[in-house]
Coordinates of C-alpha atoms in Angstrom, one line a residue:
M254 CA -27.5 -21.6 175.8
D255 CA -27.5 -25.6 177.8
S256 CA -30.7 -27.2 176.6
N257 CA -31.4 -27.8 180.1
L258 CA -31.6 -24.5 180.6
L259 CA -34.2 -23.6 177.8
R260 CA -36.5 -25.9 178.7
T261 CA -36.5 -25.2 182.1
F262 CA -37.2 -21.2 181.6
V263 CA -39.5 -21.7 178.7
T264 CA -42.4 -24.1 181.6
V265 CA -41.1 -21.9 184.1
A266 CA -42.4 -19.2 181.5
R267 CA -45.0 -21.5 180.4
L268 CA -46.5 -22.4 183.8
G269 CA -46.3 -18.7 185.1
S270 CA -44.6 -20.4 188.5
F271 CA -41.5 -21.4 189.8
S272 CA -43.0 -24.2 192.0
A273 CA -45.1 -25.6 190.0
A274 CA -42.3 -25.7 186.7
A275 CA -40.0 -27.6 189.3
H276 CA -43.4 -30.3 190.9
E277 CA -43.3 -30.6 186.5
L278 CA -39.7 -31.0 186.0
G279 CA -39.0 -33.2 189.7
Y280 CA -36.4 -30.3 190.7
T281 CA -36.5 -28.7 193.5
Q282 CA -37.9 -25.2 193.5
S283 CA -34.1 -23.4 194.6
A284 CA -32.6 -25.0 191.9
I285 CA -35.2 -24.5 188.8
S286 CA -34.2 -20.8 190.3
Q287 CA -30.6 -21.3 189.8
Q288 CA -30.6 -22.5 186.4
V289 CA -33.1 -19.5 184.8
A290 CA -30.9 -17.3 187.4
A291 CA -27.8 -19.1 185.0
L292 CA -29.5 -18.7 181.9
E293 CA -30.1 -14.5 182.3
A294 CA -26.3 -14.5 183.4
D295 CA -25.2 -16.4 180.6
L296 CA -26.9 -13.3 178.3
G297 CA -26.3 -10.7 180.7
L298 CA -30.5 -10.2 180.0
P299 CA -33.6 -10.3 183.0
L300 CA -36.1 -13.2 181.3
L301 CA -38.0 -13.5 183.8
S302 CA -40.2 -11.0 185.8
R303 CA -40.5 -12.7 189.2
R304 CA -43.8 -11.2 191.1
P305 CA -45.5 -12.2 188.7
V306 CA -43.9 -14.9 187.0
G307 CA -43.8 -13.9 183.2
P308 CA -41.4 -13.1 180.4
T309 CA -40.0 -10.2 180.0
P310 CA -40.0 -8.7 177.0
A311 CA -35.8 -10.0 176.0
G312 CA -37.8 -13.4 177.6
E313 CA -41.0 -13.0 175.0
R314 CA -38.3 -13.3 171.9
L315 CA -36.5 -16.2 173.3
L316 CA -39.8 -17.4 173.9
E317 CA -39.9 -17.4 170.1
H318 CA -36.8 -19.0 169.5
A319 CA -36.7 -21.1 172.3
G320 CA -39.9 -23.8 171.0
P321 CA -38.7 -25.0 167.6
L322 CA -35.2 -24.9 169.1
L323 CA -36.1 -27.9 172.0
L324 CA -37.8 -29.7 169.5
R325 CA -35.6 -29.6 166.9
L326 CA -33.3 -31.2 169.7
R327 CA -36.0 -34.1 170.2
A328 CA -36.5 -34.6 167.2
A329 CA -32.6 -35.4 166.1
R330 CA -32.2 -37.6 169.2
S331 CA -35.3 -39.4 168.3
D332 CA -34.1 -39.3 164.3
V333 CA -31.0 -41.0 165.0
L334 CA -33.1 -44.1 167.5
R335 CA -34.7 -45.1 164.8
A336 CA -32.7 -45.0 162.1
A337 CA -30.7 -47.8 164.8
A338 CA -34.6 -49.5 166.2
V339 CA -35.3 -53.1 164.5
P340 CA -38.3 -52.5 163.1
A341 CA -41.1 -52.9 164.8
H342 CA -44.7 -54.7 163.1
R343 CA -46.1 -51.9 165.6
L344 CA -46.7 -49.0 164.4
R345 CA -48.6 -45.2 165.3
L346 CA -49.4 -43.2 162.6
A347 CA -51.5 -39.7 164.0
A348 CA -53.9 -37.6 162.1
T349 CA -55.1 -34.5 161.5
P350 CA -59.3 -34.8 161.5
L351 CA -60.0 -35.1 158.3
A352 CA -57.5 -36.6 157.1
V353 CA -58.0 -40.1 156.6
N354 CA -61.0 -40.1 153.8
G355 CA -62.1 -43.1 152.5
V356 CA -59.5 -43.5 149.9
L357 CA -56.1 -43.6 152.7
A358 CA -58.5 -45.7 155.2
A359 CA -59.1 -48.5 152.3
R360 CA -55.0 -48.2 151.8
L361 CA -54.6 -48.9 155.3
A362 CA -57.6 -51.6 155.7
A363 CA -55.0 -53.3 152.1
A364 CA -51.6 -53.2 154.3
R365 CA -53.1 -54.4 156.5
A366 CA -54.4 -57.6 154.8
A367 CA -51.2 -57.5 152.7
Q368 CA -49.1 -57.6 156.9
P369 CA -51.1 -59.5 158.7
R370 CA -48.5 -59.1 161.4
L371 CA -48.7 -55.4 161.1
R372 CA -50.9 -53.7 164.3
V373 CA -51.8 -49.9 163.7
S374 CA -52.7 -47.6 166.7
L375 CA -54.7 -44.2 165.5
R376 CA -54.9 -40.7 166.7
T377 CA -56.0 -38.1 165.9
C378 CA -54.9 -34.7 166.4
G379 CA -53.9 -30.7 165.7
R380 CA -51.4 -30.4 163.1
E381 CA -48.9 -29.2 165.7
R382 CA -49.5 -31.7 167.5
L383 CA -48.9 -33.8 165.0
A384 CA -45.5 -32.0 164.3
E385 CA -44.5 -32.6 167.5
L386 CA -45.1 -36.6 168.0
L387 CA -43.3 -36.9 164.4
A388 CA -40.6 -34.9 165.9
E389 CA -40.0 -37.4 169.0
G390 CA -41.0 -40.0 167.6
E391 CA -44.4 -40.2 169.5
A392 CA -45.8 -41.1 166.0
D393 CA -44.0 -43.3 163.3
L394 CA -45.9 -42.0 160.0
G395 CA -48.6 -38.8 160.0
L396 CA -51.2 -37.8 157.7
A397 CA -52.0 -34.0 157.7
D398 CA -54.7 -32.7 155.9
G399 CA -55.6 -28.5 154.9
I400 CA -56.8 -26.6 152.2
A401 CA -54.5 -25.7 149.0
A402 CA -54.3 -25.1 145.7
P403 CA -53.7 -28.0 143.6
S404 CA -50.6 -29.1 144.0
D405 CA -49.7 -26.8 146.2
P406 CA -48.0 -28.2 149.9
L407 CA -49.6 -27.6 152.7
R408 CA -48.0 -24.9 155.1
L409 CA -47.1 -27.2 157.8
P410 CA -45.5 -26.8 161.5
E411 CA -40.9 -26.8 161.3
S412 CA -40.2 -30.2 162.7
G413 CA -36.8 -30.9 161.7
P414 CA -36.1 -33.5 158.3
M415 CA -39.2 -34.7 156.7
T416 CA -40.8 -36.2 153.7
T417 CA -43.4 -35.2 152.9
I418 CA -45.5 -36.2 150.1
G419 CA -48.8 -35.5 148.3
V420 CA -51.2 -38.7 149.0
S421 CA -54.6 -37.5 148.6
E422 CA -57.0 -34.4 146.6
E423 CA -60.3 -33.4 146.5
E424 CA -62.7 -30.4 146.0
L425 CA -64.2 -28.4 148.7
L426 CA -67.7 -27.7 149.2
V427 CA -69.2 -24.8 150.9
A428 CA -71.4 -25.9 153.9
L429 CA -75.0 -24.0 153.3
P430 CA -78.0 -24.3 155.7
P431 CA -80.7 -26.2 153.5
D432 CA -82.5 -23.1 153.1
H433 CA -80.4 -20.7 152.0
P434 CA -80.5 -18.8 148.8
L435 CA -77.3 -19.9 147.4
A436 CA -77.7 -23.9 148.2
G437 CA -79.0 -24.9 145.5
R438 CA -76.0 -23.4 142.9
A439 CA -74.4 -25.6 140.6
A440 CA -70.9 -24.4 141.7
L441 CA -70.2 -21.3 144.3
R442 CA -67.0 -18.6 144.4
L443 CA -65.5 -17.9 147.0
A444 CA -65.8 -14.0 146.2
D445 CA -69.4 -13.8 146.5
L446 CA -68.9 -15.2 149.8
I447 CA -66.2 -13.2 150.9
D448 CA -69.1 -10.7 153.6
A449 CA -71.3 -14.2 154.3
R450 CA -71.1 -14.7 157.7
W451 CA -68.6 -18.0 158.2
L452 CA -67.9 -20.5 161.3
D453 CA -63.7 -20.5 162.3
T454 CA -62.5 -24.4 163.0
P455 CA -59.6 -25.7 163.3
L456 CA -61.4 -27.9 160.6
C457 CA -61.1 -24.5 158.0
P458 CA -59.7 -21.3 159.2
L459 CA -60.2 -18.1 158.4
R460 CA -57.1 -16.9 158.1
R461 CA -56.4 -19.4 155.8
L462 CA -59.2 -18.6 152.9
R463 CA -58.3 -15.4 153.5
D464 CA -53.8 -16.3 152.8
L465 CA -55.5 -18.1 149.4
A466 CA -58.5 -15.9 148.4
S467 CA -58.6 -12.7 150.0
D468 CA -59.6 -10.3 152.9
G469 CA -62.8 -10.6 154.7
F470 CA -64.8 -13.7 155.3
P471 CA -66.1 -12.1 158.1
A472 CA -66.6 -14.9 161.3
A473 CA -70.1 -15.5 163.2
L474 CA -69.1 -18.2 164.9
A475 CA -65.8 -19.8 166.5
Y476 CA -65.6 -23.6 167.2
E477 CA -62.5 -25.0 168.4
G478 CA -63.3 -28.8 168.3
D479 CA -63.0 -31.0 165.1
D480 CA -66.4 -32.6 165.0
V481 CA -67.7 -32.8 161.4
H482 CA -71.2 -33.8 163.1
T483 CA -71.1 -30.9 165.2
V484 CA -70.0 -28.1 162.1
L485 CA -73.1 -29.2 159.8
N486 CA -75.4 -28.8 162.5
L487 CA -74.6 -25.8 162.9
V488 CA -73.9 -24.6 160.1
A489 CA -77.7 -25.7 159.5
A490 CA -78.7 -23.8 162.1
G491 CA -77.6 -21.1 160.7
H492 CA -74.1 -19.9 162.8
G493 CA -72.2 -19.8 159.5
L494 CA -71.0 -21.1 156.8
T495 CA -67.7 -23.6 156.4
L496 CA -65.7 -25.3 153.2
L497 CA -65.9 -28.9 154.4
P498 CA -63.7 -31.6 151.4
A499 CA -66.6 -33.3 149.2
S500 CA -66.0 -36.8 151.2
A501 CA -67.1 -35.4 154.7
G502 CA -69.8 -33.6 154.2
R503 CA -73.0 -31.7 152.1
G504 CA -73.0 -28.7 150.4
V505 CA -72.1 -26.7 146.5
P506 CA -69.0 -27.3 144.8
L507 CA -66.7 -24.4 145.3
A508 CA -65.7 -23.3 141.6
A509 CA -63.2 -20.6 142.1
P510 CA -60.7 -19.6 142.8
R511 CA -59.8 -23.5 142.3
L512 CA -58.8 -24.8 145.9
V513 CA -59.1 -28.8 147.1
H514 CA -59.0 -30.0 150.4
R515 CA -55.2 -31.6 150.3
V516 CA -54.2 -35.2 152.8
E517 CA -50.0 -34.9 153.6
L518 CA -47.4 -37.9 154.8
L519 CA -44.8 -37.2 156.5
H520 CA -42.3 -39.2 158.1
G521 CA -38.6 -39.6 159.5
A522 CA -35.8 -41.2 158.0
L523 CA -37.4 -44.6 157.9
P524 CA -35.4 -47.6 157.0
P525 CA -36.9 -50.8 155.0
G526 CA -39.1 -52.2 156.9
P527 CA -43.4 -52.4 157.6
A528 CA -42.8 -48.5 158.6
A529 CA -41.6 -47.7 155.0
D530 CA -44.0 -51.1 153.5
L531 CA -47.3 -48.9 154.8
A532 CA -45.8 -45.6 154.0
R533 CA -45.3 -47.3 150.2
A534 CA -49.0 -48.3 150.5
L535 CA -50.5 -45.1 152.4
S536 CA -48.9 -43.1 149.1
G537 CA -51.1 -45.1 146.4
P538 CA -50.1 -46.5 143.4
P539 CA -46.7 -46.2 141.8
G540 CA -47.6 -43.7 138.9

């Protein structure tokens, strides 16, 4: 399958329109139609229904493969270019919302002090976008956070060859309203909170708790943002419980199961230079 035809098919499926895909990709609508038809002829199957525009069952299956395939192609291009690039003193760091805790902020400050010429930009994004930015060369280094068992790696999107290093682990707190009956406990177990009302947020997805603990954890409110202040206000008003790293909130320590808030550093191949130096600094002291 030709990657250009695959990219056109994905764009049409995403936008639900041949004309919108033509506008985004810079082709005529006729050219877009011809490219989709060529891909369908190659596979011998219809991939898109035309009225309305949408993927057929075969198209749905192809979409499951297309995103990772196209991302790996972009990652390969970026990796080759990065390996041949002249070391730069302007670096782009991408991080998920709770990744830059106090420890890592201090390491970043020390790295910048040690490299006076270093200029760092930092952007916050979700895990999927973080993987894309790294794979496409739009970020030099990434910091991803999440809930995990101690020393266990995070479950991150596949984005090609990538070095992943655990750089921080801290305890988790159960965030509760001040007047909650359990707010005065010294510690809590998730097993005692399975039937409680929970917030479902990108900072603490309930599907992750169910994977790590057990079924349960009914969602009382879904919050699609990543602002900790908003989450704490929702908890305080009684909308539901959540887990937060100790550095980001207040609450009762989680005693069992043994879970931590983990941060990992991600990057592709780094030639000697400022990016590699910053990666070492963010990884912390040896041992």
